[in-house]
């Protein structure tokens, strides 16, 4: 799923940029700056949760696909199963 991989990569980049922005504006903690920083921090927290959810779902799909391949190919040893996971 290249599209999903790209989405995850894009989300990681947005999170990194938002973290950089928060860090570089740390000294601006008054009035509208603080309000904007608070909104960005909240959005960043949501984005991190969403990224974690995407990554967990992707990992679960990979594990399931590997298991299905192990069953289909009659992989009975641990070595065979591990090798199948990397092919």
N, CA, C and O atoms as a Tinker XYZ file with bonds, in Angstrom:
   348  protein
     1  N      0.826000   -1.191000    0.000000    73     2
     2  CA     0.000000    0.000000    0.000000    64     1     3
     3  C      0.872000    1.257000    0.000000    63     2     4     5
     4  O      1.062000    1.890000    1.039000    81     3
     5  N      1.394000    1.609000   -1.163000    73     3     6
     6  CA     2.267000    2.781000   -1.243000    64     5     7
     7  C      1.574000    4.076000   -0.816000    63     6     8     9
     8  O      2.215000    4.961000   -0.248000    81     7
     9  N      0.287000    4.192000   -1.081000    73     7    10
    10  CA    -0.434000    5.405000   -0.709000    64     9    11
    11  C     -0.473000    5.563000    0.808000    63    10    12    13
    12  O     -0.289000    6.662000    1.330000    81    11
    13  N     -0.712000    4.465000    1.505000    73    11    14
    14  CA    -0.740000    4.527000    2.961000    64    13    15
    15  C      0.653000    4.821000    3.515000    63    14    16    17
    16  O      0.792000    5.583000    4.471000    81    15
    17  N      1.672000    4.225000    2.924000    73    15    18
    18  CA     3.047000    4.510000    3.343000    64    17    19
    19  C      3.347000    5.999000    3.173000    63    18    20    21
    20  O      3.965000    6.624000    4.035000    81    19
    21  N      2.906000    6.548000    2.057000    73    19    22
    22  CA     3.132000    7.977000    1.799000    64    21    23
    23  C      2.382000    8.832000    2.812000    63    22    24    25
    24  O      2.907000    9.833000    3.299000    81    23
    25  N      1.158000    8.437000    3.127000    73    23    26
    26  CA     0.361000    9.166000    4.112000    64    25    27
    27  C      1.055000    9.154000    5.471000    63    26    28    29
    28  O      1.137000   10.185000    6.139000    81    27
    29  N      1.547000    7.999000    5.875000    73    27    30
    30  CA     2.252000    7.897000    7.155000    64    29    31
    31  C      3.509000    8.760000    7.129000    63    30    32    33
    32  O      3.798000    9.466000    8.094000    81    31
    33  N      4.248000    8.706000    6.041000    73    31    34
    34  CA     5.451000    9.537000    5.916000    64    33    35
    35  C      5.126000   11.026000    5.956000    63    34    36    37
    36  O      5.824000   11.806000    6.603000    81    35
    37  N      4.052000   11.413000    5.254000    73    35    38
    38  CA     3.639000   12.820000    5.265000    64    37    39
    39  C      3.227000   13.260000    6.668000    63    38    40    41
    40  O      3.566000   14.359000    7.105000    81    39
    41  N      2.496000   12.397000    7.368000    73    39    42
    42  CA     2.063000   12.727000    8.727000    64    41    43
    43  C      3.258000   12.868000    9.660000    63    42    44    45
    44  O      3.294000   13.765000   10.503000    81    43
    45  N      4.232000   11.982000    9.507000    73    43    46
    46  CA     5.459000   12.105000   10.316000    64    45    47
    47  C      6.147000   13.451000   10.065000    63    46    48    49
    48  O      6.618000   14.099000   11.001000    81    47
    49  N      6.201000   13.864000    8.798000    73    47    50
    50  CA     6.846000   15.128000    8.448000    64    49    51
    51  C      6.091000   16.315000    9.038000    63    50    52    53
    52  O      6.709000   17.249000    9.549000    81    51
    53  N      4.762000   16.286000    8.970000    73    51    54
    54  CA     3.952000   17.359000    9.547000    64    53    55
    55  C      4.194000   17.434000   11.062000    63    54    56    57
    56  O      4.340000   18.522000   11.619000    81    55
    57  N      4.234000   16.283000   11.712000    73    55    58
    58  CA     4.477000   16.249000   13.158000    64    57    59
    59  C      5.846000   16.826000   13.476000    63    58    60    61
    60  O      5.988000   17.628000   14.399000    81    59
    61  N      6.848000   16.421000   12.716000    73    59    62
    62  CA     8.201000   16.941000   12.941000    64    61    63
    63  C      8.245000   18.452000   12.761000    63    62    64    65
    64  O      8.861000   19.153000   13.564000    81    63
    65  N      7.602000   18.959000   11.723000    73    63    66
    66  CA     7.582000   20.400000   11.476000    64    65    67
    67  C      6.853000   21.143000   12.590000    63    66    68    69
    68  O      7.287000   22.213000   13.016000    81    67
    69  N      5.751000   20.576000   13.057000    73    67    70
    70  CA     4.996000   21.215000   14.145000    64    69    71
    71  C      5.818000   21.234000   15.428000    63    70    72    73
    72  O      5.809000   22.225000   16.158000    81    71
    73  N      6.530000   20.139000   15.707000    73    71    74
    74  CA     7.392000   20.112000   16.895000    64    73    75
    75  C      8.491000   21.158000   16.788000    63    74    76    77
    76  O      8.797000   21.842000   17.765000    81    75
    77  N      9.087000   21.285000   15.602000    73    75    78
    78  CA    10.121000   22.306000   15.389000    64    77    79
    79  C      9.555000   23.706000   15.605000    63    78    80    81
    80  O     10.197000   24.558000   16.220000    81    79
    81  N      8.351000   23.934000   15.094000    73    79    82
    82  CA     7.719000   25.242000   15.248000    64    81    83
    83  C      7.455000   25.553000   16.717000    63    82    84    85
    84  O      7.712000   26.667000   17.174000    81    83
    85  N      6.947000   24.583000   17.449000    73    83    86
    86  CA     6.719000   24.793000   18.880000    64    85    87
    87  C      8.027000   25.091000   19.613000    63    86    88    89
    88  O      8.093000   25.988000   20.455000    81    87
    89  N      9.055000   24.332000   19.282000    73    87    90
    90  CA    10.348000   24.548000   19.941000    64    89    91
    91  C     10.951000   25.910000   19.600000    63    90    92    93
    92  O     11.540000   26.562000   20.462000    81    91
    93  N     10.809000   26.334000   18.363000    73    91    94
    94  CA    11.416000   27.604000   17.961000    64    93    95
    95  C     10.621000   28.819000   18.436000    63    94    96    97
    96  O     11.141000   29.934000   18.429000    81    95
    97  N      9.385000   28.619000   18.844000    73    95    98
    98  CA     8.573000   29.737000   19.346000    64    97    99
    99  C      8.369000   29.661000   20.854000    63    98   100   101
   100  O      7.464000   30.293000   21.399000    81    99
   101  N      9.203000   28.897000   21.512000    73    99   102
   102  CA     9.062000   28.689000   22.957000    64   101   103
   103  C      9.101000   29.993000   23.750000    63   102   104   105
   104  O      8.465000   30.110000   24.797000    81   103
   105  N      9.842000   30.958000   23.251000    73   103   106
   106  CA     9.983000   32.217000   23.997000    64   105   107
   107  C      8.756000   33.127000   23.875000    63   106   108   109
   108  O      8.631000   34.091000   24.631000    81   107
   109  N      7.853000   32.835000   22.936000    73   107   110
   110  CA     6.649000   33.643000   22.747000    64   109   111
   111  C      5.505000   33.018000   23.524000    63   110   112   113
   112  O      4.802000   32.148000   23.009000    81   111
   113  N      5.317000   33.454000   24.752000    73   111   114
   114  CA     4.299000   32.839000   25.613000    64   113   115
   115  C      3.296000   33.866000   26.128000    63   114   116   117
   116  O      2.813000   33.754000   27.255000    81   115
   117  N      2.989000   34.852000   25.320000    73   115   118
   118  CA     2.018000   35.858000   25.750000    64   117   119
   119  C      0.905000   35.994000   24.716000    63   118   120   121
   120  O      1.115000   35.778000   23.523000    81   119
   121  N     -0.261000   36.351000   25.189000    73   119   122
   122  CA    -1.399000   36.701000   24.339000    64   121   123
   123  C     -1.712000   35.723000   23.239000    63   122   124   125
   124  O     -1.860000   34.524000   23.471000    81   123
   125  N     -1.812000   36.256000   22.025000    73   123   126
   126  CA    -2.228000   35.449000   20.875000    64   125   127
   127  C     -1.185000   34.389000   20.525000    63   126   128   129
   128  O     -1.526000   33.337000   19.985000    81   127
   129  N      0.081000   34.663000   20.830000    73   127   130
   130  CA     1.111000   33.651000   20.575000    64   129   131
   131  C      0.840000   32.394000   21.399000    63   130   132   133
   132  O      0.932000   31.275000   20.895000    81   131
   133  N      0.507000   32.596000   22.659000    73   131   134
   134  CA     0.262000   31.439000   23.520000    64   133   135
   135  C     -0.965000   30.674000   23.069000    63   134   136   137
   136  O     -0.983000   29.443000   23.100000    81   135
   137  N     -1.981000   31.391000   22.653000    73   135   138
   138  CA    -3.191000   30.742000   22.164000    64   137   139
   139  C     -2.887000   29.900000   20.923000    63   138   140   141
   140  O     -3.344000   28.762000   20.815000    81   139
   141  N     -2.126000   30.453000   20.001000    73   139   142
   142  CA    -1.754000   29.718000   18.790000    64   141   143
   143  C     -0.891000   28.512000   19.133000    63   142   144   145
   144  O     -1.063000   27.434000   18.563000    81   143
   145  N      0.039000   28.696000   20.067000    73   143   146
   146  CA     0.899000   27.587000   20.492000    64   145   147
   147  C      0.066000   26.474000   21.142000    63   146   148   149
   148  O      0.315000   25.293000   20.903000    81   147
   149  N     -0.909000   26.846000   21.951000    73   147   150
   150  CA    -1.768000   25.860000   22.598000    64   149   151
   151  C     -2.557000   25.055000   21.565000    63   150   152   153
   152  O     -2.673000   23.834000   21.674000    81   151
   153  N     -3.102000   25.755000   20.556000    73   151   154
   154  CA    -3.853000   25.071000   19.498000    64   153   155
   155  C     -2.940000   24.131000   18.709000    63   154   156   157
   156  O     -3.338000   23.018000   18.365000    81   155
   157  N     -1.730000   24.577000   18.428000    73   155   158
   158  CA    -0.785000   23.745000   17.698000    64   157   159
   159  C     -0.392000   22.528000   18.533000    63   158   160   161
   160  O     -0.297000   21.421000   18.005000    81   159
   161  N     -0.166000   22.722000   19.818000    73   159   162
   162  CA     0.185000   21.608000   20.695000    64   161   163
   163  C     -0.947000   20.586000   20.756000    63   162   164   165
   164  O     -0.699000   19.380000   20.769000    81   163
   165  N     -2.179000   21.064000   20.794000    73   163   166
   166  CA    -3.332000   20.164000   20.822000    64   165   167
   167  C     -3.439000   19.392000   19.506000    63   166   168   169
   168  O     -3.661000   18.181000   19.513000    81   167
   169  N     -3.284000   20.079000   18.394000    73   167   170
   170  CA    -3.334000   19.422000   17.083000    64   169   171
   171  C     -2.193000   18.418000   16.939000    63   170   172   173
   172  O     -2.362000   17.358000   16.337000    81   171
   173  N     -1.048000   18.754000   17.487000    73   171   174
   174  CA     0.099000   17.861000   17.443000    64   173   175
   175  C     -0.172000   16.585000   18.239000    63   174   176   177
   176  O      0.197000   15.495000   17.802000    81   175
   177  N     -0.793000   16.708000   19.368000    73   175   178
   178  CA    -1.139000   15.534000   20.175000    64   177   179
   179  C     -2.098000   14.621000   19.415000    63   178   180   181
   180  O     -1.938000   13.400000   19.430000    81   179
   181  N     -3.083000   15.202000   18.760000    73   179   182
   182  CA    -4.042000   14.420000   17.968000    64   181   183
   183  C     -3.323000   13.740000   16.799000    63   182   184   185
   184  O     -3.576000   12.571000   16.507000    81   183
   185  N     -2.438000   14.464000   16.142000    73   183   186
   186  CA    -1.693000   13.895000   15.013000    64   185   187
   187  C     -0.813000   12.732000   15.469000    63   186   188   189
   188  O     -0.719000   11.723000   14.770000    81   187
   189  N     -0.176000   12.858000   16.617000    73   187   190
   190  CA     0.644000   11.773000   17.143000    64   189   191
   191  C     -0.197000   10.537000   17.459000    63   190   192   193
   192  O      0.230000    9.411000   17.202000    81   191
   193  N     -1.380000   10.743000   18.010000    73   191   194
   194  CA    -2.287000    9.625000   18.291000    64   193   195
   195  C     -2.727000    8.947000   17.002000    63   194   196   197
   196  O     -2.791000    7.719000   16.928000    81   195
   197  N     -3.028000    9.746000   15.992000    73   195   198
   198  CA    -3.459000    9.207000   14.703000    64   197   199
   199  C     -2.320000    8.427000   14.041000    63   198   200   201
   200  O     -2.545000    7.352000   13.485000    81   199
   201  N     -1.111000    8.960000   14.098000    73   199   202
   202  CA     0.044000    8.270000   13.534000    64   201   203
   203  C      0.250000    6.930000   14.227000    63   202   204   205
   204  O      0.514000    5.922000   13.571000    81   203
   205  N      0.131000    6.916000   15.539000    73   203   206
   206  CA     0.284000    5.671000   16.287000    64   205   207
   207  C     -0.776000    4.652000   15.860000    63   206   208   209
   208  O     -0.480000    3.467000   15.706000    81   207
   209  N     -1.990000    5.115000   15.674000    73   207   210
   210  CA    -3.078000    4.230000   15.241000    64   209   211
   211  C     -2.795000    3.665000   13.847000    63   210   212   213
   212  O     -2.982000    2.470000   13.617000    81   211
   213  N     -2.342000    4.517000   12.909000    73   211   214
   214  CA    -1.997000    4.067000   11.555000    64   213   215
   215  C     -0.881000    3.033000   11.591000    63   214   216   217
   216  O     -0.954000    2.006000   10.917000    81   215
   217  N      0.152000    3.311000   12.382000    73   215   218
   218  CA     1.293000    2.399000   12.438000    64   217   219
   219  C      0.911000    1.054000   13.058000    63   218   220   221
   220  O      1.371000    0.008000   12.600000    81   219
   221  N      0.078000    1.077000   14.091000    73   219   222
   222  CA    -0.376000   -0.171000   14.713000    64   221   223
   223  C     -1.221000   -0.983000   13.742000    63   222   224   225
   224  O     -1.086000   -2.206000   13.682000    81   223
   225  N     -2.085000   -0.329000   12.983000    73   223   226
   226  CA    -2.916000   -1.022000   12.000000    64   225   227
   227  C     -2.052000   -1.615000   10.892000    63   226   228   229
   228  O     -2.288000   -2.737000   10.444000    81   227
   229  N     -1.065000   -0.865000   10.462000    73   227   230
   230  CA    -0.160000   -1.354000    9.423000    64   229   231
   231  C      0.614000   -2.577000    9.920000    63   230   232   233
   232  O      0.749000   -3.556000    9.187000    81   231
   233  N      1.112000   -2.534000   11.130000    73   231   234
   234  CA     1.841000   -3.650000   11.709000    64   233   235
   235  C      0.933000   -4.880000   11.833000    63   234   236   237
   236  O      1.358000   -5.996000   11.534000    81   235
   237  N     -0.291000   -4.682000   12.265000    73   235   238
   238  CA    -1.230000   -5.795000   12.391000    64   237   239
   239  C     -1.489000   -6.441000   11.033000    63   238   240   241
   240  O     -1.565000   -7.666000   10.937000    81   239
   241  N     -1.625000   -5.625000    9.975000    73   239   242
   242  CA    -1.825000   -6.170000    8.628000    64   241   243
   243  C     -0.601000   -6.957000    8.165000    63   242   244   245
   244  O     -0.737000   -8.015000    7.552000    81   243
   245  N      0.583000   -6.447000    8.455000    73   243   246
   246  CA     1.814000   -7.135000    8.071000    64   245   247
   247  C      1.928000   -8.481000    8.793000    63   246   248   249
   248  O      2.305000   -9.480000    8.180000    81   247
   249  N      1.610000   -8.512000   10.073000    73   247   250
   250  CA     1.665000   -9.755000   10.846000    64   249   251
   251  C      0.658000  -10.761000   10.295000    63   250   252   253
   252  O      0.974000  -11.940000   10.133000    81   251
   253  N     -0.548000  -10.294000   10.009000    73   251   254
   254  CA    -1.582000  -11.181000    9.467000    64   253   255
   255  C     -1.172000  -11.729000    8.096000    63   254   256   257
   256  O     -1.359000  -12.914000    7.821000    81   255
   257  N     -0.623000  -10.881000    7.250000    73   255   258
   258  CA    -0.201000  -11.329000    5.913000    64   257   259
   259  C      0.927000  -12.346000    6.013000    63   258   260   261
   260  O      0.953000  -13.323000    5.265000    81   259
   261  N      1.850000  -12.122000    6.926000    73   259   262
   262  CA     2.945000  -13.075000    7.117000    64   261   263
   263  C      2.407000  -14.400000    7.627000    63   262   264   265
   264  O      2.828000  -15.460000    7.164000    81   263
   265  N      1.484000  -14.353000    8.572000    73   263   266
   266  CA     0.883000  -15.587000    9.097000    64   265   267
   267  C      0.169000  -16.340000    7.982000    63   266   268   269
   268  O      0.310000  -17.558000    7.869000    81   267
   269  N     -0.586000  -15.640000    7.170000    73   267   270
   270  CA    -1.298000  -16.281000    6.058000    64   269   271
   271  C     -0.306000  -16.933000    5.088000    63   270   272   273
   272  O     -0.550000  -18.036000    4.601000    81   271
   273  N      0.805000  -16.257000    4.809000    73   271   274
   274  CA     1.826000  -16.826000    3.927000    64   273   275
   275  C      2.471000  -18.053000    4.567000    63   274   276   277
   276  O      2.762000  -19.032000    3.880000    81   275
   277  N      2.697000  -18.001000    5.889000    73   275   278
   278  CA     3.259000  -19.166000    6.587000    64   277   279
   279  C      2.343000  -20.375000    6.451000    63   278   280   281
   280  O      2.806000  -21.485000    6.188000    81   279
   281  N      1.051000  -20.159000    6.629000    73   279   282
   282  CA     0.080000  -21.254000    6.526000    64   281   283
   283  C      0.027000  -21.764000    5.090000    63   282   284   285
   284  O      0.069000  -22.972000    4.858000    81   283
   285  N     -0.062000  -20.869000    4.148000    73   283   286
   286  CA    -0.174000  -21.227000    2.732000    64   285   287
   287  C      1.051000  -22.012000    2.250000    63   286   288   289
   288  O      0.927000  -22.927000    1.436000    81   287
   289  N      2.221000  -21.652000    2.752000    73   287   290
   290  CA     3.470000  -22.280000    2.303000    64   289   291
   291  C      3.940000  -23.391000    3.238000    63   290   292   293
   292  O      5.036000  -23.928000    3.076000    81   291
   293  N      3.105000  -23.730000    4.216000    73   291   294
   294  CA     3.429000  -24.782000    5.178000    64   293   295
   295  C      4.761000  -24.550000    5.891000    63   294   296   297
   296  O      5.535000  -25.488000    6.081000    81   295
   297  N      5.025000  -23.335000    6.277000    73   295   298
   298  CA     6.232000  -23.022000    7.040000    64   297   299
   299  C      6.041000  -23.569000    8.451000    63   298   300   301
   300  O      5.177000  -23.100000    9.193000    81   299
   301  N      6.839000  -24.548000    8.813000    73   299   302
   302  CA     6.633000  -25.185000   10.117000    64   301   303
   303  C      7.712000  -24.845000   11.135000    63   302   304   305
   304  O      7.510000  -25.048000   12.333000    81   303
   305  N      8.842000  -24.338000   10.691000    73   303   306
   306  CA     9.909000  -24.017000   11.640000    64   305   307
   307  C      9.945000  -22.517000   11.884000    63   306   308   309
   308  O      9.467000  -21.727000   11.069000    81   307
   309  N     10.508000  -22.147000   12.997000    73   307   310
   310  CA    10.665000  -20.730000   13.307000    64   309   311
   311  C     11.499000  -20.016000   12.262000    63   310   312   313
   312  O     11.212000  -18.880000   11.885000    81   311
   313  N     12.549000  -20.707000   11.796000    73   311   314
   314  CA    13.428000  -20.116000   10.780000    64   313   315
   315  C     12.653000  -19.838000    9.488000    63   314   316   317
   316  O     12.793000  -18.767000    8.896000    81   315
   317  N     11.852000  -20.786000    9.062000    73   315   318
   318  CA    11.064000  -20.605000    7.844000    64   317   319
   319  C     10.083000  -19.450000    7.985000    63   318   320   321
   320  O      9.889000  -18.667000    7.055000    81   319
   321  N      9.475000  -19.354000    9.147000    73   319   322
   322  CA     8.520000  -18.277000    9.376000    64   321   323
   323  C      9.186000  -16.906000    9.366000    63   322   324   325
   324  O      8.650000  -15.947000    8.809000    81   323
   325  N     10.364000  -16.824000    9.989000    73   323   326
   326  CA    11.087000  -15.549000   10.003000    64   325   327
   327  C     11.533000  -15.169000    8.606000    63   326   328   329
   328  O     11.407000  -14.013000    8.202000    81   327
   329  N     12.056000  -16.141000    7.863000    73   327   330
   330  CA    12.494000  -15.854000    6.495000    64   329   331
   331  C     11.328000  -15.408000    5.622000    63   330   332   333
   332  O     11.491000  -14.529000    4.775000    81   331
   333  N     10.150000  -16.005000    5.819000    73   331   334
   334  CA     8.974000  -15.629000    5.039000    64   333   335
   335  C      8.583000  -14.177000    5.351000    63   334   336   337
   336  O      8.124000  -13.458000    4.464000    81   335
   337  N      8.759000  -13.758000    6.569000    73   335   338
   338  CA     8.389000  -12.390000    6.962000    64   337   339
   339  C      9.219000  -11.357000    6.226000    63   338   340   341
   340  O      8.768000  -10.228000    6.037000    81   339
   341  N     10.427000  -11.722000    5.805000    73   339   342
   342  CA    11.303000  -10.759000    5.143000    64   341   343
   343  C     11.344000  -10.895000    3.634000    63   342   344   345
   344  O     12.161000  -10.259000    2.969000    81   343
   345  N     10.455000  -11.731000    3.088000    73   343   346
   346  CA    10.392000  -11.873000    1.611000    64   345   347
   347  C      9.162000  -11.252000    1.056000    63   346   348
   348  O      8.950000  -11.279000   -0.156000    81   347
